[in-house]
Short mmCIF file of C-alpha atoms in Angstrom, two decimals:
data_model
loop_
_atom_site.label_atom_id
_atom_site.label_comp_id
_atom_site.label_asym_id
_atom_site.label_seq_id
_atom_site.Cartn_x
_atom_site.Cartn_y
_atom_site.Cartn_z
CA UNK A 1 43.12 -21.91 -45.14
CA UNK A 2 42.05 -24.83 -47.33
CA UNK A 3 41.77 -25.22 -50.84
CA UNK A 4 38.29 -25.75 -50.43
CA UNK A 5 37.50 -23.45 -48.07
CA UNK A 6 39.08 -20.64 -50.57
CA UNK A 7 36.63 -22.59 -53.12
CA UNK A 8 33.47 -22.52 -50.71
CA UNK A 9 34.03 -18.25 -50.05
CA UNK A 10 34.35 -18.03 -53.99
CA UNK A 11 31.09 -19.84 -54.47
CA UNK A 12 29.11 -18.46 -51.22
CA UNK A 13 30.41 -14.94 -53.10
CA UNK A 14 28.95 -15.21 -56.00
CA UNK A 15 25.84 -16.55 -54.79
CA UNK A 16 25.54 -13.68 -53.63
CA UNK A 17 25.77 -11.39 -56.25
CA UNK A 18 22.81 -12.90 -57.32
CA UNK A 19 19.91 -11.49 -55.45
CA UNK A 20 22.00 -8.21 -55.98
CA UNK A 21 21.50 -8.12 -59.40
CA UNK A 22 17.73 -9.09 -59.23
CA UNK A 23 17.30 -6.11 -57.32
CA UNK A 24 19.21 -4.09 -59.80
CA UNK A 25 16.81 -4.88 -61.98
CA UNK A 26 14.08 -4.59 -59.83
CA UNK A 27 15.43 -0.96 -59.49
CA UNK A 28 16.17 -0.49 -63.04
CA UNK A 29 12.22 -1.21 -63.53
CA UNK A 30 10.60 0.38 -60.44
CA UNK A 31 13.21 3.85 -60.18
CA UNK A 32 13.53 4.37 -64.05
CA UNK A 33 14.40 8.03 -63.53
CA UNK A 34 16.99 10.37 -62.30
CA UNK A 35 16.96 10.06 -59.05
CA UNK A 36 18.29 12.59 -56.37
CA UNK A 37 22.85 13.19 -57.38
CA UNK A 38 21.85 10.81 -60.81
CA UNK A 39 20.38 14.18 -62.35
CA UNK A 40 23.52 15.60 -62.24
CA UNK A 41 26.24 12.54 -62.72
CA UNK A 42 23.91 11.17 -65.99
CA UNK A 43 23.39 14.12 -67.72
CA UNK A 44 27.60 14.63 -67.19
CA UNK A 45 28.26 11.06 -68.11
CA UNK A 46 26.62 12.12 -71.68
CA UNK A 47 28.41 15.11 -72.54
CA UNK A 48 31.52 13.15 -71.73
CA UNK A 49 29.96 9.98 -73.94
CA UNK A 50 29.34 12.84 -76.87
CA UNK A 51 32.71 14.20 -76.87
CA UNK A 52 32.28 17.37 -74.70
CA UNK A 53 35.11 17.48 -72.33
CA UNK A 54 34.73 20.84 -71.16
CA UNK A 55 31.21 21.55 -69.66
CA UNK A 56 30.95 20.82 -66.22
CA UNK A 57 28.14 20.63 -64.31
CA UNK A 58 29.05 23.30 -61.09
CA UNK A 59 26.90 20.95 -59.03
CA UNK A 60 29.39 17.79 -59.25
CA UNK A 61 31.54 18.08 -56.03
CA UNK A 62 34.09 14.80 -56.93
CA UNK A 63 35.72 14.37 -60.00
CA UNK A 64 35.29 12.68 -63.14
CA UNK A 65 37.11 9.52 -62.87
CA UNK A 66 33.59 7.50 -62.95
CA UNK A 67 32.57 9.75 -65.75
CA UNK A 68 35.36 8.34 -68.20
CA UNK A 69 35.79 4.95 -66.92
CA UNK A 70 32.11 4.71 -67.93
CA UNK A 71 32.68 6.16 -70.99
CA UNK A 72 35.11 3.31 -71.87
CA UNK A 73 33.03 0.40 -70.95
CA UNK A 74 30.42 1.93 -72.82
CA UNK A 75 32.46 2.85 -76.29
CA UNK A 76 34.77 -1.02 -75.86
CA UNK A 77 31.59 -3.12 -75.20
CA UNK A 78 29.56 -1.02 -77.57
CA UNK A 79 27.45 -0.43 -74.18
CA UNK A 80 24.23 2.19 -75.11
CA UNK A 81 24.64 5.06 -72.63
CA UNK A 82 21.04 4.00 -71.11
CA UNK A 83 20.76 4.94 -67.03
CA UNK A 84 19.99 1.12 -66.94
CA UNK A 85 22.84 0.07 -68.54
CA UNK A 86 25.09 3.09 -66.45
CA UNK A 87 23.54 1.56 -62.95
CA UNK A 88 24.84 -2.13 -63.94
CA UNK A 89 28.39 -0.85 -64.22
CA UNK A 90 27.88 0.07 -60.98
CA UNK A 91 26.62 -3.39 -60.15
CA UNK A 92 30.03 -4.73 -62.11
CA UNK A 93 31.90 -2.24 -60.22
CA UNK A 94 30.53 -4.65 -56.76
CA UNK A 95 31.79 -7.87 -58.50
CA UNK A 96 35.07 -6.02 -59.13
CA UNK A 97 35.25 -5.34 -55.29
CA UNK A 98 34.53 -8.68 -54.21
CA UNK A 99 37.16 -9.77 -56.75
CA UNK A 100 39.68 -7.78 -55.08
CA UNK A 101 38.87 -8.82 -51.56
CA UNK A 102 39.00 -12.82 -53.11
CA UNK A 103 42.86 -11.78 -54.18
CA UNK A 104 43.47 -10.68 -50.08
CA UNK A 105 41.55 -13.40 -48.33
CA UNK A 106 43.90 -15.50 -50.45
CA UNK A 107 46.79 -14.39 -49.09
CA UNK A 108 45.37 -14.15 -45.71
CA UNK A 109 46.12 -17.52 -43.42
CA UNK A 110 43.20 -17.84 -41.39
CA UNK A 111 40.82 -15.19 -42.69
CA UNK A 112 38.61 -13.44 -40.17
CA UNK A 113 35.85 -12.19 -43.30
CA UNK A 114 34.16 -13.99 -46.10
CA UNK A 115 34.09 -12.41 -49.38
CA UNK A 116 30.33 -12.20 -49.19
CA UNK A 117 30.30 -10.38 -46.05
CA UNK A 118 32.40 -7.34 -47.48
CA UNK A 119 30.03 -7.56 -50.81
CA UNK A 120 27.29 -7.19 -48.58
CA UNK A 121 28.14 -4.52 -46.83
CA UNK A 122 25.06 -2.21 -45.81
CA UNK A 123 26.54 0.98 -46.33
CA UNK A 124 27.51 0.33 -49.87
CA UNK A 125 24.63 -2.43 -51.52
CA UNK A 126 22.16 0.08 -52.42
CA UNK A 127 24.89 2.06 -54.81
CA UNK A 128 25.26 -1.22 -56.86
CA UNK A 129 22.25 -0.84 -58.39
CA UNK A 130 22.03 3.32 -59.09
CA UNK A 131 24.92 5.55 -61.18
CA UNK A 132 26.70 6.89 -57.89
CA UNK A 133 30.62 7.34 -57.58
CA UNK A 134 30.94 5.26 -54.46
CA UNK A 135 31.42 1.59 -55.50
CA UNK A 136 33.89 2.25 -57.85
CA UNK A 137 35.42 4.83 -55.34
CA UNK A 138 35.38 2.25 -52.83
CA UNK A 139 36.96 -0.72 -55.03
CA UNK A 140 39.91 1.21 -56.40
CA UNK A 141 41.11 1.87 -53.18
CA UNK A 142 40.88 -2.11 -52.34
CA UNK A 143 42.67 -2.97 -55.16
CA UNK A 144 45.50 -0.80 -54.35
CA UNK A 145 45.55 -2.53 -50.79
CA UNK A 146 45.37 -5.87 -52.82
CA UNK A 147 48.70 -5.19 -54.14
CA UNK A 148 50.15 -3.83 -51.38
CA UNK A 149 48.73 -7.59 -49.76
CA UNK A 150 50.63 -9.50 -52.50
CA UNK A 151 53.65 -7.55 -53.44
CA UNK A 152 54.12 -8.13 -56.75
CA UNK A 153 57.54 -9.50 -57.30
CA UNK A 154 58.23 -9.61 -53.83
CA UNK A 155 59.69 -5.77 -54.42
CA UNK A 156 58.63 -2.92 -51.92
CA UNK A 157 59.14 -0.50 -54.40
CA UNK A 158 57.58 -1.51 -57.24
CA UNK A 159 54.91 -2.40 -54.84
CA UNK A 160 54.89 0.97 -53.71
CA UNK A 161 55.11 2.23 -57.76
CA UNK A 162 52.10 -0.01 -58.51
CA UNK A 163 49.85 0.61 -55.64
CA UNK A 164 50.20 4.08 -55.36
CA UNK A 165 49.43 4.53 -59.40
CA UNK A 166 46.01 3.45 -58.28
CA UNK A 167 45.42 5.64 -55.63
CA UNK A 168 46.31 8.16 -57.94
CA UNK A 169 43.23 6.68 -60.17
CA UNK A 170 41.11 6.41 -57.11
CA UNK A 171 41.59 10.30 -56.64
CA UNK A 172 40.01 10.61 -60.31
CA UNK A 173 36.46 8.89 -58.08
CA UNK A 174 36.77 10.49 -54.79
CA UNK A 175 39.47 13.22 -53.49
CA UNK A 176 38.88 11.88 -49.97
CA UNK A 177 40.57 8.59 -51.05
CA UNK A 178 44.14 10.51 -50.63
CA UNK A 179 43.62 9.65 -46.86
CA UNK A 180 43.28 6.21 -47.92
CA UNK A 181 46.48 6.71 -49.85
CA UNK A 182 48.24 7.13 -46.61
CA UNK A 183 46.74 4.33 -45.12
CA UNK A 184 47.95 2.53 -47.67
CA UNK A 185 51.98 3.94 -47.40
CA UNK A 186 51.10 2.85 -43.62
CA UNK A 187 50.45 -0.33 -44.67
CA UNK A 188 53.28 -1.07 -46.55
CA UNK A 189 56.00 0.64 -43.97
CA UNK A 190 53.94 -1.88 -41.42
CA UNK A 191 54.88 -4.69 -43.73
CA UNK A 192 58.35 -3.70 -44.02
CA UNK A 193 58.57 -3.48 -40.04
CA UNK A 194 57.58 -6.96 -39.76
CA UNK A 195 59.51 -8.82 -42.00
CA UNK A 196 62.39 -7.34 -40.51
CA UNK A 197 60.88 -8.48 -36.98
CA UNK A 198 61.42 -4.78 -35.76
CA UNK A 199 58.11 -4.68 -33.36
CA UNK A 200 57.46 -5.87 -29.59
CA UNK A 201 53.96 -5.61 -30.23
CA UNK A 202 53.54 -3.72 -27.11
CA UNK A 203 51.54 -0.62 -26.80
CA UNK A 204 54.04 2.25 -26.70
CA UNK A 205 56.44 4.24 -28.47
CA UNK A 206 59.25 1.52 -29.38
CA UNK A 207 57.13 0.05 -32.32
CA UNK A 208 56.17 3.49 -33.29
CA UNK A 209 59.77 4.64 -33.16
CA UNK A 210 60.82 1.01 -35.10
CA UNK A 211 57.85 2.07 -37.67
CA UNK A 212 59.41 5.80 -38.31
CA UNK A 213 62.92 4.35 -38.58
CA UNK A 214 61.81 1.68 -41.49
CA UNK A 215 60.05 4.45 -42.90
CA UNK A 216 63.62 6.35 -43.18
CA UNK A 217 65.38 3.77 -43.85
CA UNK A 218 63.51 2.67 -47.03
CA UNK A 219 62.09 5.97 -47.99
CA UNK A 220 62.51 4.95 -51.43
CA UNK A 221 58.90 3.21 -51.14
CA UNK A 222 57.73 6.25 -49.87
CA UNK A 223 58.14 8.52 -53.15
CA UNK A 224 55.63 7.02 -55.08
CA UNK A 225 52.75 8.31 -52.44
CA UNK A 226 55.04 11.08 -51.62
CA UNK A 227 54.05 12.23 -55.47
CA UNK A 228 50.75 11.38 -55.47
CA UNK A 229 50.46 13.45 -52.28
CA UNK A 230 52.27 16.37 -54.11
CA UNK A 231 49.63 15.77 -57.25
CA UNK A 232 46.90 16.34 -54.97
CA UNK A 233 47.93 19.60 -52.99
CA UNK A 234 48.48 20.74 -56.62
CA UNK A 235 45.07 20.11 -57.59
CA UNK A 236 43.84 21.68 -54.67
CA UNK A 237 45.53 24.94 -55.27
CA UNK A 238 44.54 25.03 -58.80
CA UNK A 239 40.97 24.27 -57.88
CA UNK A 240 41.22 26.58 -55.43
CA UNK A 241 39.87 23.64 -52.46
CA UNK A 242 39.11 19.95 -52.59
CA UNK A 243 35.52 20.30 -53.82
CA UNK A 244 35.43 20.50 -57.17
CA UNK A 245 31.87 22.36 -57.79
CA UNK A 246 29.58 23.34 -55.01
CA UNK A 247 32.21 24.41 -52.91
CA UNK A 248 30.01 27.09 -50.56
CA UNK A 249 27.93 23.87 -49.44
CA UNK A 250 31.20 21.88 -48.89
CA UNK A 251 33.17 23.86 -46.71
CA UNK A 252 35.82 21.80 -44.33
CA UNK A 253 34.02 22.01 -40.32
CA UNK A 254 35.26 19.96 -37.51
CA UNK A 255 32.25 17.30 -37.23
CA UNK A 256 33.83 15.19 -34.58
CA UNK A 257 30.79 13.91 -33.55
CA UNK A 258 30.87 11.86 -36.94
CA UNK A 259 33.53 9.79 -35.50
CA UNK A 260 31.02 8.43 -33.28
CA UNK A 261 28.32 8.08 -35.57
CA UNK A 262 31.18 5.82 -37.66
CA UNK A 263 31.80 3.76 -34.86
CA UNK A 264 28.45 2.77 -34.14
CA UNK A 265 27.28 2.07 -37.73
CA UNK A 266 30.68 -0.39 -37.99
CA UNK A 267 29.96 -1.73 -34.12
CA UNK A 268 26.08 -1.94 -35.16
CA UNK A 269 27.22 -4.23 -38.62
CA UNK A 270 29.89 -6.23 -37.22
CA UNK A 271 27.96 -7.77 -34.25
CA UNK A 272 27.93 -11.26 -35.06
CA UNK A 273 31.92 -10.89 -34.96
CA UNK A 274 31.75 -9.88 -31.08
CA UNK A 275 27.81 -10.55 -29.43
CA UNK A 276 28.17 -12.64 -26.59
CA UNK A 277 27.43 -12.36 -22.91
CA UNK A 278 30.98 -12.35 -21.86
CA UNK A 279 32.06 -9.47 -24.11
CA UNK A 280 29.68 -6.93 -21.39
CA UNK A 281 30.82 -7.98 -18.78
CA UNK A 282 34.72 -7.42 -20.26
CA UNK A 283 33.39 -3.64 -21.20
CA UNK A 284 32.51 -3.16 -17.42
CA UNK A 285 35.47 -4.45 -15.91
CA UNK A 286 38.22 -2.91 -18.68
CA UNK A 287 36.53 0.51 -18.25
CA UNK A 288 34.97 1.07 -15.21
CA UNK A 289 36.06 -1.83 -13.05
CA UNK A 290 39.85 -1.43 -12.72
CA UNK A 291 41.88 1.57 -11.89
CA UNK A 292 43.41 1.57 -14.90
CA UNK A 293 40.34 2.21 -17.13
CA UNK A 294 39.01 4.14 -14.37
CA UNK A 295 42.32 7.06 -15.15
CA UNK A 296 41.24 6.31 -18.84
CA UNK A 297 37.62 7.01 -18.75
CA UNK A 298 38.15 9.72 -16.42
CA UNK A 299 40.17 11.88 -19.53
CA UNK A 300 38.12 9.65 -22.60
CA UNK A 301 34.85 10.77 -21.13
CA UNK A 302 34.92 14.18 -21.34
CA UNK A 303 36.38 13.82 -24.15
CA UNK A 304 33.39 12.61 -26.07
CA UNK A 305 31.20 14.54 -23.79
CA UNK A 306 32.86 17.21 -25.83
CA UNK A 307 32.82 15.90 -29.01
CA UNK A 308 29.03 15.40 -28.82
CA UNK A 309 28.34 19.19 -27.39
CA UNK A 310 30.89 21.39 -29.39
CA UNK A 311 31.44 19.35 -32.53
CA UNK A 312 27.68 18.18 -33.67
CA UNK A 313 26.50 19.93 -36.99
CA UNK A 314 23.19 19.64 -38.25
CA UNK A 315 23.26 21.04 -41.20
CA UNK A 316 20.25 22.10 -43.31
CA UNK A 317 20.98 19.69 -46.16
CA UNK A 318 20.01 16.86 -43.80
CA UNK A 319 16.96 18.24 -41.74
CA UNK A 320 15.35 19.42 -45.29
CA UNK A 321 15.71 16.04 -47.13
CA UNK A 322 13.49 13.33 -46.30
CA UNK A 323 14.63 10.87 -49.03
CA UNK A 324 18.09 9.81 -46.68
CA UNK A 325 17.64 7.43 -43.62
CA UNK A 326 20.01 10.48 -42.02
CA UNK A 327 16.83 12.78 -42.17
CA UNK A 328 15.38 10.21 -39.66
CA UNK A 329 17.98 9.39 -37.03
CA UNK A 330 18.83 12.85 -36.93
CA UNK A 331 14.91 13.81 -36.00
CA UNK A 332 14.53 10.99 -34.10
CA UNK A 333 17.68 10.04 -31.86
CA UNK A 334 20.15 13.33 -31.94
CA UNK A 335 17.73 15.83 -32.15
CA UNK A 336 14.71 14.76 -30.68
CA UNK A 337 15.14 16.37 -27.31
CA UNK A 338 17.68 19.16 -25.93
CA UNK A 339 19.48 16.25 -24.31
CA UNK A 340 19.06 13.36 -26.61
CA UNK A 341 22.60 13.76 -28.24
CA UNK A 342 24.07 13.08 -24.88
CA UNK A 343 21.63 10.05 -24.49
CA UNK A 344 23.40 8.05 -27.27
CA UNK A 345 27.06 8.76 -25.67
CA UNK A 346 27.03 5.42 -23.96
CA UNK A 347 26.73 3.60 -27.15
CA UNK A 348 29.18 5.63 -28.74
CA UNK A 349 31.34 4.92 -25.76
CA UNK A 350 30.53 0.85 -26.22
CA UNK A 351 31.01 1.08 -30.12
CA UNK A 352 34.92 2.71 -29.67
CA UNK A 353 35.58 -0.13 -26.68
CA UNK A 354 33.96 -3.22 -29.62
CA UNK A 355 36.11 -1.32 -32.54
CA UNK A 356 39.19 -1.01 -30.06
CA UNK A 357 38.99 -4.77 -28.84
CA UNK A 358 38.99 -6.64 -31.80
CA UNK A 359 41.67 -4.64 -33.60
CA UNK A 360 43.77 -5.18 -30.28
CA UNK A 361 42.60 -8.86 -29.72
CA UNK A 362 41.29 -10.43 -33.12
CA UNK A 363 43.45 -9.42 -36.07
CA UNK A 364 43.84 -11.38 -39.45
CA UNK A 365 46.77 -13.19 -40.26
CA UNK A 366 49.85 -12.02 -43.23
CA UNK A 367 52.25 -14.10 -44.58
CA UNK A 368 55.96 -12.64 -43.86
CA UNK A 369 58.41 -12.24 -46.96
CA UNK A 370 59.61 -16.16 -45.74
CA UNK A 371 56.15 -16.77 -46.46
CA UNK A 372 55.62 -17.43 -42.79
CA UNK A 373 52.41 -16.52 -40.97
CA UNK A 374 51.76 -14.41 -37.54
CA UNK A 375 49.10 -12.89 -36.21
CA UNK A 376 50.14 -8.97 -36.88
CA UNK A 377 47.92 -7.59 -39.81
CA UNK A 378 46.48 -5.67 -37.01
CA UNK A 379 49.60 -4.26 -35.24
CA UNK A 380 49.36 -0.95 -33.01
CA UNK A 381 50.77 1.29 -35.70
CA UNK A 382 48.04 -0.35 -38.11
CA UNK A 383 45.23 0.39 -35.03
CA UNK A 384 46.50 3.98 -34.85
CA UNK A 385 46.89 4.87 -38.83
CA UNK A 386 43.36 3.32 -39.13
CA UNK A 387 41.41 5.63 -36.50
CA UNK A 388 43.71 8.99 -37.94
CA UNK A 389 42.79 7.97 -41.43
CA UNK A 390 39.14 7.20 -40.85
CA UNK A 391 38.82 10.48 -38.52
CA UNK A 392 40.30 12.05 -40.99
CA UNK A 393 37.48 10.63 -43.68
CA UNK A 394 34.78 11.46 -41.59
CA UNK A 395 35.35 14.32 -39.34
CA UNK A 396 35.71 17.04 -42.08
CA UNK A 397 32.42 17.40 -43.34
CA UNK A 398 29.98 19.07 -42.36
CA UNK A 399 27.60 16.24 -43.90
CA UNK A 400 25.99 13.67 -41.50
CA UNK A 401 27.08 11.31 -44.24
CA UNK A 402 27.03 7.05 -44.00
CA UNK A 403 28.50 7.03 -47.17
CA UNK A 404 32.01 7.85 -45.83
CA UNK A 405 31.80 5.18 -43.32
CA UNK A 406 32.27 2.51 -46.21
CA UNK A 407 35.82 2.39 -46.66
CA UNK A 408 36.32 2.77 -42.77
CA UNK A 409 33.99 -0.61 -42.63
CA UNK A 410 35.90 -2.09 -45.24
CA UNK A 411 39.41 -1.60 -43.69
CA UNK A 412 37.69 -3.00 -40.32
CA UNK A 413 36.84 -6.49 -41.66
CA UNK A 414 39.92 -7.12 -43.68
CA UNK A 415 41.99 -6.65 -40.67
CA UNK A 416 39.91 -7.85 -37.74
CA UNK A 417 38.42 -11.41 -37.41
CA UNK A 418 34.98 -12.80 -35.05
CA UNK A 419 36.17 -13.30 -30.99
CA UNK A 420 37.16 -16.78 -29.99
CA UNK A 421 34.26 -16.26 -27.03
CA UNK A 422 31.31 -18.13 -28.06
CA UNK A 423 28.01 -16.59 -28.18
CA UNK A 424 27.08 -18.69 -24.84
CA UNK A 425 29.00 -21.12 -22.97
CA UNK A 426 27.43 -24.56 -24.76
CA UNK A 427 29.79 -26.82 -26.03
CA UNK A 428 28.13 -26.55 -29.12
CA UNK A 429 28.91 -23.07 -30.05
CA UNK A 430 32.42 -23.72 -28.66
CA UNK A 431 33.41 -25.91 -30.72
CA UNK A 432 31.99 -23.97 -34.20
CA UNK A 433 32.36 -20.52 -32.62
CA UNK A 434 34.15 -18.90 -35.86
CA UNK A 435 31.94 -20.87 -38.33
CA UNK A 436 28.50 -19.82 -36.86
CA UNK A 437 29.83 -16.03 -36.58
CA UNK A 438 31.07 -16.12 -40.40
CA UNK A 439 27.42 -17.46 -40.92
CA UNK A 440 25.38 -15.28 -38.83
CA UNK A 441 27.57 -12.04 -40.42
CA UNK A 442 26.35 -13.03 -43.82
CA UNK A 443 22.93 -13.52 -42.60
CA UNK A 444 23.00 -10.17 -40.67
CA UNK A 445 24.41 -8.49 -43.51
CA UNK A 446 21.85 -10.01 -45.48
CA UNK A 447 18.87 -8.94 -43.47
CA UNK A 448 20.42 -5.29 -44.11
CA UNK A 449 21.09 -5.34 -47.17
CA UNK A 450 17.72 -7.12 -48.29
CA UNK A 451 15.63 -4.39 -46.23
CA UNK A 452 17.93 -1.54 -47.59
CA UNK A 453 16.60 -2.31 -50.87
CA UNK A 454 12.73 -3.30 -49.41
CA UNK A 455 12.32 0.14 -48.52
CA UNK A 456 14.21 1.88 -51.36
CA UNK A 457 11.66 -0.06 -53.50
CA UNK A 458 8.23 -0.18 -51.86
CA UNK A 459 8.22 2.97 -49.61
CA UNK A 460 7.63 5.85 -51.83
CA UNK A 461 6.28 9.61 -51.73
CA UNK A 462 5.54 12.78 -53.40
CA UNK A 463 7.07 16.08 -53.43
CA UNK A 464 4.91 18.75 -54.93
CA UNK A 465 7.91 20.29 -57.33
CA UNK A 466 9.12 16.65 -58.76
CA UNK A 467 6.77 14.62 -60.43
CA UNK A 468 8.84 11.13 -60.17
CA UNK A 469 7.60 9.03 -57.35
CA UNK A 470 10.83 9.44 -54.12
CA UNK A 471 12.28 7.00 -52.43
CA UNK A 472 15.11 6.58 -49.37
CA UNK A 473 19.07 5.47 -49.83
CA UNK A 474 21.83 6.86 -47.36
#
């Protein structure tokens, strides 16, 4: 990667910010209420502002890391506690994201994402403009994966020290980060495993085995998350479970059938990285056109045939609010017959083959501790932490909710990068393949992220028992 291609992605970046923050404002005009969890996380934010530390709303399910970070910007910058002025720190919390992801494409050889793209992403665009916990939830977490990129002093443990201090603060936003905290130890024990050249890269249990001996061997990078881990089961037994407040409503239920709701939202907004004729025909033949993926599909089949039938909830939350787009593709896709659940299994089955493919085929590329660069951010460990973790995220609740899917998105794009199969076979789109997907994924993201906001804005309702005007997010 060029100097001025590092340049051009810092530019293209914060261009687009830009239309972001218009539409912050737009919201900030247009939505200058409370709107849906903001009547409980403002009203919270103020007691905190005032100097009340001990009333808690019993609503609030996460905890109050947001609350006081907020509470800081607002008392060092002399900030009024206005829900304007609260939203933009949300939109500040964005640039803070895409600064972090600037700091890994950096020190990424050959990056398969733009920092625009991640800005952009769908799931997470509309929060930069209301007073929700998940942008600063989400960026926390990158930064710790920023340092665990860059290795501060090229030492594992004070690496380990420094990133895991921050997934310690990203538990203060969101107790589901402490998956992301072992992602994270993953990440680093990965690392480790490579510079010492201790992987085949072969799909078995030799680079597992390699991964649990480095693991051993230098356990000392392991205590730091070990003791965040040990924080967090403490807090759980003193709260007496991970929700903080509204715990009947939050109640851990195997949802596998998120899993494949995940997949297809991160399939669904990656598809300029992998659209082409070529990649359909590959999904026929790896899965149904060889004997090998004829044995696999024979157990991975029923296996989501499963998932769909045993593990979809539909809980009441979603089927009695009409102001979140999962209202809607519950009613309309899982629901809308006795047998339209099964209907979507093909696409489910499509969107694990797309996320499977380009983790296996198209990762990013590190730089060693020689400062040497291979293709092995994505290694087979990496694949398999990454679908535990995100299960993990996403399987436990109960919720049909897109909001968990960010981080899961976000850990897809900064290890994966667009197919080397053009869109068509023209020599045109050969010879600019990567550069036309890198463009057409900022476009794509844009066309999201632009009608996210179009219909947050424009389409409005009533409900009889609020008299503010309602609108749809995630």
């Amino acid at each position: 990667m060029t100097l001025a291609e590092s340049l051009l992605d810092v530019v293209v970046a914060g261009i687009a910010t830009l239309p972001i923050k218009q539409f912050t404002e737009d919201v900030a005009m247009q939505a200058n209420y409370q709107f849906i969890d903001e009547i409980f996380h403002y009203p919270q934010l103020k007691r905190i502002i005032r100097g009340d530390y001990t009333t808690w709303d019993p609503k609030i399910t996460t905890p109050p890391g947001l609350y006081y970070l907020t509470a800081l910007y607002s008392k060092v910058f002399n900030v009024e506690c206005t829900l304007e002025n609260m939203r933009y720190f949300n939109y500040f919390g964005g640039v803070f994201l895409v600064a972090m992801v600037i700091l890994i494409r950096l020190r990424t050889k050959e990056p398969g994402f733009t920092s625009a793209a991640l800005f952009m992403n769908p799931l997470l665009s509309i929060f930069y403009s209301l007073y929700y916990t998940d942008v600063w939830a989400s960026a926390v977490v990158v930064a710790a994966y920023a340092v665990v990129v860059w290795k501060p002093f090229n030492n594992y443990f004070l690496t380990s020290v420094i990133s895991a201090l921050i997934s310690l603060i990203s538990l203060t936003f969101r107790q589901t980060n402490i998956i992301w905290s072992i992602f994270l130890l993953a990440a680093l024990i990965d690392s480790k495993a490579k510079d010492e050249n201790l992987y085949k890269y072969k799909e078995g249990v030799g680079d597992l085995l390699a991964f649990i001996k480095t693991g051993l061997k230098n356990f000392a990078i392991c205590i730091p998350y070990i003791a965040v881990g040990l924080a967090f089961v403490g807090f759980v037994y003193t709260n007496g479970g991970i929700a903080l407040g509204d715990k009947e409503n939050h109640i851990l239920s195997p949802h596998l059938a998120q899993l494949c709701y995940c997949m297809t939202f991160i399939a669904l907004f990656t598809m300029p990285l992998w659209i082409s004729y070529s990649v359909f025909i590959e999904y026929l033949e790896d899965n149904f056109l060889n004997l090998t993926g004829l044995f696999f599909n024979a157990a991975w089949l029923p296996i989501l045939f499963i998932m769909i039938q045993s593990f979809t909830i539909i809980h009441p939350f979603v089927l009695a609010d009409n102001r979140h787009y999962t209202f809607y593709i519950v009613r309309n896709f899982i629901i809308r017959t006795d047998t339209s659940r099964y209907e979507l299994l093909p696409f489910y089955h499509f969107s694990f083959y797309i996320v499977y493919k380009l983790f296996k085929e198209n990762s990013n590329i590190l730089p060693d501790k020689n400062n040497n660069h291979r293709r092995t951010a994505a290694s087979p460990i990496m694949y398999c932490a990454y679908m535990f973790c995100t299960a993990a995220a996403v399987t436990l609740s109960p919720l049909f909710e897109p909001r968990y899917y960010i981080l899961p998105y976000i850990f897809f794009r900064l290890f994966t990068r667009p197919t080397d199969t053009p869109l068509l076979a023209v020599s045109l789109l050969k010879e600019h393949n990567t550069k036309i997907r890198y463009v057409g994924e900022v476009l794509w993201l844009w066309f999201w992220t632009q009608a996210i906001y179009l219909v947050f804005l424009q389409f409005t309702f009533k409900w009889d028992d609020i008299p503010e005007l309602q609108r749809v997010i995630w």
